[in-house]
Amino acid sequence: MDTSSAPGRSGHWFLSQDTDSARLPVALLSGFLGSGKTTLVNTLLRDPRMAGTAVAVNEFGEVPLDRDLIAHDRDHTVVMANGCLCCNLAGDMEDAVMRLFSRRQSGGLPAFERLLIEPSGLSDPAPIAQAILRNPLLARSMRLEAIVCTVDALFAATQLARHPETRKQVALADTLVLTKTDLAAPEVVRRLRADLAGLNPAAPVLTAVQGEVDAAALFPPRFLDRTATAPDTAPRSFLAADEADAGHTARYASASLLAESPLDWRAFEAWLRRIRIAHAENLLRVKGLLNVAGGPVVVQGVHHVISAPVRLDTWPSIDMRSRLVLIADRATIEAARESWAEALPGLLARP
């Protein structure tokens, strides 16, 4: 029997919590060129709580300068070159991570507790996230805990207007980190915060002070401590995104879809499949903590790619309602809300 998964009480197959806890926690650190990603990585790696972190760097250009700029154990650093194209980015990342795990298992590298991936500033982080969720070998060994995006307070307004990659990086993030705010006028920072809220109304915005941000504020608890007893099943930005909205001019919106009674997994899965097929390109993020047959089940996805569901042993809070949070363009959010309201009676488990 494959012990990587266990049957749920509903008769369907889910990853067990023990299997999920054994997977390596992974965070993506995106952000446009010059936005301070490498500076943030360096400050994070000086934090004792980040000891044992492996770093995968994806850079644009022939000379791997960022590897020299990251003051970390070079044996823990994997450099992925020429990752400016999304199709190459995901494949290169998969190869690099496989090499990293192979060297770790063979004893060529010390054991590491988590993986921090820094893609190129010209990259869309979605293919990397999708690879972690979709690739059977990666999904078996790793769990995506967070997507963080650095935003340059001086130049972000121009970058957001000119570069779709920057808008995508912001929209996909669980948490945004403003850098260089000490160099930008207060009014510029205020307008930028409004722009960011329009692109990603669910994401909290942190401010880096001389490149430093508290790791505990930046990452979920299970990224810093993979054995955390109270699983942080969804980024705080998602569970706090209850109908978050930045006004009618916002490019993206989020919605929290609720169910008071337990769901039938097969019916829910079919509903989510219909939403994914109809809105694959516009549905940026999916994150949910669902009540299936009375037990908590975690789901997450990027675009049309959904990871294997994970059944938890216990509820992380006393709230046992099903909560599914979506981030997408406004038209997709409205369509999903209407579809959920119409389909919900048929999604509930029979007594």
Coordinates of C-alpha atoms in Angstrom, one line a residue:
M1 CA 0.0 0.0 0.0
D2 CA 1.2 3.5 -0.8
T3 CA 1.7 5.1 2.6
S4 CA 2.0 8.6 1.2
S5 CA -1.7 9.0 1.3
A6 CA -4.5 7.7 3.4
P7 CA -8.2 7.2 2.8
G8 CA -10.5 9.9 4.2
R9 CA -13.6 9.1 6.1
S10 CA -15.5 10.0 3.0
G11 CA -13.9 7.0 1.2
H12 CA -11.7 9.3 -1.1
W13 CA -8.0 9.5 -1.0
F14 CA -6.1 12.4 0.6
L15 CA -2.6 13.0 1.8
S16 CA -2.4 12.4 5.5
Q17 CA -1.2 15.1 7.9
D18 CA 1.8 13.0 8.9
T19 CA 2.8 12.8 5.2
D20 CA 2.2 16.5 4.8
S21 CA 4.3 17.4 7.8
A22 CA 7.2 15.3 6.4
R23 CA 7.3 17.2 3.2
L24 CA 9.8 20.0 2.9
P25 CA 8.3 23.5 3.3
V26 CA 8.9 25.8 0.3
A27 CA 8.5 29.6 -0.1
L28 CA 8.9 31.6 -3.3
L29 CA 10.4 35.1 -3.2
S30 CA 9.4 37.0 -6.3
G31 CA 9.8 40.7 -7.2
F32 CA 11.0 42.8 -10.1
L33 CA 14.6 43.4 -10.9
G34 CA 16.3 45.6 -8.3
S35 CA 13.4 45.4 -5.8
G36 CA 15.6 44.0 -3.0
K37 CA 15.1 40.2 -3.2
T38 CA 18.7 39.3 -2.6
T39 CA 19.1 41.9 0.2
L40 CA 16.0 40.4 1.9
V41 CA 17.4 36.8 1.4
N42 CA 20.6 37.8 3.1
T43 CA 18.9 39.4 6.1
L44 CA 16.5 36.4 6.4
L45 CA 19.4 33.9 6.4
R46 CA 21.0 35.7 9.3
D47 CA 18.0 35.0 11.4
P48 CA 18.6 31.9 13.7
R49 CA 15.1 30.7 12.9
M50 CA 16.1 30.3 9.2
A51 CA 19.1 28.0 10.0
G52 CA 19.2 25.0 7.7
T53 CA 17.6 26.8 4.8
A54 CA 18.5 25.8 1.2
V55 CA 18.3 28.6 -1.4
A56 CA 17.6 28.2 -5.1
V57 CA 18.4 31.2 -7.1
N58 CA 17.1 31.8 -10.7
E59 CA 18.9 34.6 -12.5
F60 CA 18.6 36.4 -15.7
G61 CA 21.8 36.7 -17.7
E62 CA 24.9 34.6 -18.4
V63 CA 26.9 35.5 -15.3
P64 CA 25.5 34.1 -12.0
L65 CA 26.2 37.3 -10.0
D66 CA 23.4 36.6 -7.4
R67 CA 25.2 33.5 -6.3
D68 CA 28.1 35.6 -5.3
L69 CA 25.9 38.2 -3.6
I70 CA 24.1 35.7 -1.4
A71 CA 26.2 35.3 1.8
H72 CA 25.2 31.7 2.5
D73 CA 26.7 28.2 2.5
R74 CA 27.4 27.7 -1.3
D75 CA 26.7 24.0 -1.0
H76 CA 23.1 25.0 -0.1
T77 CA 22.7 27.3 -3.1
V78 CA 21.6 26.2 -6.5
V79 CA 21.9 28.6 -9.4
M80 CA 19.5 28.3 -12.2
A81 CA 20.6 30.4 -15.2
N82 CA 18.6 32.0 -18.0
G83 CA 15.2 31.7 -16.3
C84 CA 13.6 34.7 -17.9
L85 CA 11.2 32.5 -19.9
C86 CA 8.4 31.0 -17.9
C87 CA 8.5 27.7 -19.7
N88 CA 12.2 27.3 -19.1
L89 CA 11.9 28.6 -15.6
A90 CA 9.6 25.8 -14.3
G91 CA 11.6 23.0 -15.9
D92 CA 15.0 24.4 -14.8
M93 CA 13.7 24.8 -11.2
E94 CA 12.5 21.2 -11.2
D95 CA 15.9 19.9 -12.3
A96 CA 17.7 22.1 -9.8
V97 CA 15.5 21.0 -6.9
M98 CA 15.9 17.3 -7.9
R99 CA 19.7 17.8 -7.9
L100 CA 19.4 19.4 -4.5
F101 CA 17.5 16.5 -3.0
S102 CA 19.8 14.0 -4.7
R103 CA 22.9 15.6 -3.2
R104 CA 21.1 15.8 0.2
Q105 CA 20.1 12.1 0.1
S106 CA 23.6 11.0 -1.0
G107 CA 25.2 12.9 1.9
G108 CA 26.8 15.5 -0.5
L109 CA 24.9 18.2 1.3
P110 CA 24.0 18.7 5.0
A111 CA 20.3 18.2 5.8
F112 CA 18.2 21.3 5.3
E113 CA 14.8 22.1 6.9
R114 CA 13.2 24.4 4.2
L115 CA 13.7 25.7 0.7
L116 CA 13.6 29.3 -0.4
I117 CA 13.3 29.9 -4.1
E118 CA 14.3 33.2 -5.6
P119 CA 13.2 33.4 -9.3
S120 CA 14.4 35.9 -11.8
G121 CA 13.0 39.4 -11.5
L122 CA 11.6 39.0 -15.0
S123 CA 9.8 35.8 -14.2
D124 CA 6.2 34.9 -13.6
P125 CA 6.2 32.8 -10.4
A126 CA 3.1 30.8 -11.4
P127 CA 4.9 28.1 -13.4
I128 CA 7.2 27.4 -10.4
A129 CA 4.2 27.2 -8.0
Q130 CA 2.4 25.0 -10.5
A131 CA 5.4 22.6 -10.8
I132 CA 5.5 22.2 -7.0
L133 CA 1.8 21.4 -6.9
R134 CA 1.7 19.3 -10.1
N135 CA 5.0 17.4 -10.5
P136 CA 4.4 14.0 -8.7
L137 CA 8.0 13.8 -7.3
L138 CA 8.0 17.4 -6.1
A139 CA 4.5 17.2 -4.7
R140 CA 5.5 14.1 -2.8
S141 CA 8.5 15.8 -1.2
M142 CA 7.6 19.4 -0.9
R143 CA 4.7 21.6 0.1
L144 CA 4.2 25.2 -1.0
E145 CA 3.9 27.4 2.1
A146 CA 4.1 30.9 0.8
I147 CA 4.6 33.2 -2.1
V148 CA 6.3 36.5 -1.1
C149 CA 6.8 39.5 -3.4
T150 CA 9.2 42.5 -2.9
V151 CA 8.0 45.8 -4.3
D152 CA 10.3 48.7 -4.9
A153 CA 8.7 51.9 -3.5
L154 CA 10.7 54.1 -5.8
F155 CA 10.0 52.5 -9.1
A156 CA 7.1 50.1 -8.7
A157 CA 4.5 52.6 -10.1
T158 CA 6.4 52.6 -13.4
Q159 CA 7.1 48.9 -13.3
L160 CA 3.4 48.1 -12.7
A161 CA 2.4 50.2 -15.6
R162 CA 4.9 48.9 -18.1
H163 CA 5.6 45.3 -17.1
P164 CA 2.8 42.7 -16.9
E165 CA 5.3 40.4 -15.0
T166 CA 5.3 42.8 -12.1
R167 CA 1.5 42.9 -11.9
K168 CA 1.4 39.1 -12.0
Q169 CA 4.1 38.8 -9.3
V170 CA 2.0 41.1 -7.0
A171 CA -1.3 39.4 -7.8
L172 CA 0.0 35.9 -7.0
A173 CA 1.6 36.8 -3.7
D174 CA 0.4 35.8 -0.2
T175 CA 2.5 38.7 1.3
L176 CA 4.0 41.9 -0.2
V177 CA 7.1 43.6 1.1
L178 CA 7.7 47.3 0.4
T179 CA 11.4 48.2 0.0
K180 CA 13.2 51.5 -0.2
T181 CA 10.3 53.4 1.5
D182 CA 12.9 55.6 3.1
L183 CA 13.8 56.9 -0.3
A184 CA 10.3 57.5 -1.6
A185 CA 8.0 60.4 -0.9
P186 CA 5.1 59.6 1.5
E187 CA 2.5 60.4 -1.1
V188 CA 4.2 58.0 -3.6
V189 CA 4.1 55.3 -1.0
R190 CA 0.5 56.0 -0.2
R191 CA -0.5 55.8 -3.9
L192 CA 1.5 52.6 -4.3
R193 CA -0.3 51.0 -1.4
A194 CA -3.6 51.8 -3.1
D195 CA -2.3 50.3 -6.4
L196 CA -1.2 47.1 -4.6
A197 CA -4.6 46.8 -2.9
G198 CA -6.2 47.0 -6.4
L199 CA -4.0 44.2 -7.7
N200 CA -4.1 41.9 -4.6
P201 CA -6.6 43.0 -2.0
A202 CA -6.0 39.9 0.2
A203 CA -2.3 40.3 0.7
P204 CA -0.9 42.1 3.8
V205 CA 1.8 44.7 3.0
L206 CA 4.9 44.7 5.2
T207 CA 7.6 47.3 5.1
A208 CA 11.3 46.3 5.0
V209 CA 13.5 48.5 7.2
Q210 CA 17.0 48.6 5.6
G211 CA 16.1 45.3 4.0
E212 CA 14.9 43.6 7.2
V213 CA 11.6 42.0 7.8
D214 CA 10.6 39.7 10.7
A215 CA 10.6 36.1 9.3
A216 CA 7.7 35.2 11.6
A217 CA 5.6 38.0 10.0
L218 CA 6.7 37.0 6.5
F219 CA 6.2 33.3 6.6
P220 CA 3.5 30.9 8.0
P221 CA 4.6 29.0 11.2
R222 CA 5.1 25.7 9.3
F223 CA 7.8 27.3 7.1
L224 CA 10.0 28.1 10.1
D225 CA 9.0 25.0 12.0
R226 CA 7.9 22.1 9.9
T227 CA 6.7 20.2 13.0
A228 CA 4.5 23.0 14.3
T229 CA 1.6 21.4 16.1
A230 CA -1.0 23.9 15.0
P231 CA -0.9 23.7 11.3
D232 CA -1.2 27.0 9.5
T233 CA -3.3 25.4 6.8
A234 CA -3.6 28.6 4.6
P235 CA -1.7 31.8 4.5
R236 CA -3.1 34.4 6.8
S237 CA -3.8 36.6 3.9
F238 CA -6.3 34.1 2.5
L239 CA -8.2 33.3 5.6
A240 CA -8.4 37.0 6.4
A241 CA -9.6 37.8 2.9
D242 CA -13.3 37.6 3.7
E243 CA -14.7 39.5 0.8
A244 CA -11.7 41.8 0.6
D245 CA -12.2 44.4 -2.1
A246 CA -10.3 47.5 -3.1
G247 CA -13.2 49.2 -4.9
H248 CA -14.7 48.9 -8.3
T249 CA -11.6 50.0 -10.1
A250 CA -9.5 47.1 -8.7
R251 CA -7.9 44.8 -11.3
Y252 CA -8.3 41.7 -9.1
A253 CA -10.6 40.8 -6.3
S254 CA -10.9 38.0 -3.7
A255 CA -13.9 36.1 -2.3
S256 CA -14.3 33.8 0.6
L257 CA -16.9 31.2 -0.2
L258 CA -18.4 29.6 2.9
A259 CA -20.4 26.5 3.7
E260 CA -21.9 25.9 7.2
S261 CA -22.4 22.2 6.7
P262 CA -19.9 19.4 5.7
L263 CA -19.2 19.1 1.9
D264 CA -19.4 16.1 -0.3
W265 CA -15.9 15.8 -1.7
R266 CA -16.9 14.3 -5.0
A267 CA -19.5 17.1 -5.7
F268 CA -17.1 19.8 -4.5
E269 CA -14.3 18.5 -6.7
A270 CA -16.6 18.5 -9.8
W271 CA -17.7 22.1 -9.0
L272 CA -14.1 23.3 -8.7
R273 CA -13.2 21.5 -11.9
R274 CA -15.8 23.4 -13.8
I275 CA -14.6 26.7 -12.4
R276 CA -11.0 25.8 -13.3
I277 CA -11.9 24.9 -16.8
A278 CA -14.0 28.0 -17.4
H279 CA -11.6 30.5 -15.8
A280 CA -8.2 28.9 -15.9
E281 CA -6.1 31.9 -16.9
N282 CA -8.0 34.4 -14.8
L283 CA -8.2 32.3 -11.6
L284 CA -4.9 33.2 -9.9
R285 CA -5.0 31.5 -6.5
V286 CA -7.2 29.0 -4.8
K287 CA -6.9 28.2 -1.1
G288 CA -9.3 26.4 1.1
L289 CA -9.9 24.7 4.4
L290 CA -12.9 22.4 3.9
N291 CA -15.1 20.3 6.2
V292 CA -15.3 17.0 4.4
A293 CA -17.2 14.2 6.3
G294 CA -16.6 16.2 9.5
G295 CA -12.9 16.5 9.1
P296 CA -10.6 19.3 7.9
V297 CA -9.2 19.0 4.3
V298 CA -6.7 21.6 2.8
V299 CA -6.7 22.4 -0.9
Q300 CA -4.7 25.0 -2.8
G301 CA -3.9 25.8 -6.4
V302 CA -2.5 28.2 -8.9
H303 CA -4.5 28.8 -12.1
H304 CA -5.9 25.4 -13.2
V305 CA -3.4 23.3 -11.2
I306 CA -4.7 22.1 -7.9
S307 CA -2.5 20.1 -5.4
A308 CA -3.5 16.9 -3.8
P309 CA -5.8 17.5 -0.9
V310 CA -4.4 17.1 2.6
R311 CA -6.6 15.7 5.5
L312 CA -5.6 17.1 8.9
D313 CA -5.9 15.2 12.1
T314 CA -7.5 18.2 13.9
W315 CA -9.1 21.5 13.2
P316 CA -6.7 24.4 13.6
S317 CA -9.4 26.5 15.2
I318 CA -13.0 26.1 16.6
D319 CA -14.4 27.4 13.3
M320 CA -15.3 24.2 11.4
R321 CA -17.0 25.9 8.4
S322 CA -15.7 25.2 4.9
R323 CA -13.8 28.3 3.6
L324 CA -12.6 28.5 0.0
V325 CA -10.8 31.7 -0.9
L326 CA -10.3 32.7 -4.6
I327 CA -8.2 35.5 -6.1
A328 CA -9.0 36.3 -9.7
D329 CA -10.1 39.1 -11.9
R330 CA -13.4 40.7 -10.9
A331 CA -15.5 38.9 -13.6
T332 CA -14.3 35.5 -12.5
I333 CA -14.9 36.3 -8.8
E334 CA -18.5 37.4 -9.6
A335 CA -19.0 34.2 -11.7
A336 CA -17.6 32.0 -8.9
R337 CA -19.8 33.6 -6.3
E338 CA -22.9 33.1 -8.4
S339 CA -21.9 29.5 -9.2
W340 CA -21.2 28.7 -5.5
A341 CA -24.6 30.1 -4.4
E342 CA -26.4 28.1 -7.0
A343 CA -24.5 24.9 -6.6
L344 CA -24.1 24.9 -2.8
P345 CA -27.2 22.8 -1.9
G346 CA -25.9 20.0 -4.1
L347 CA -22.4 20.2 -2.7
L348 CA -23.4 19.4 0.9
A349 CA -22.9 15.9 2.2
R350 CA -26.0 13.9 2.9
P351 CA -26.8 13.2 6.5

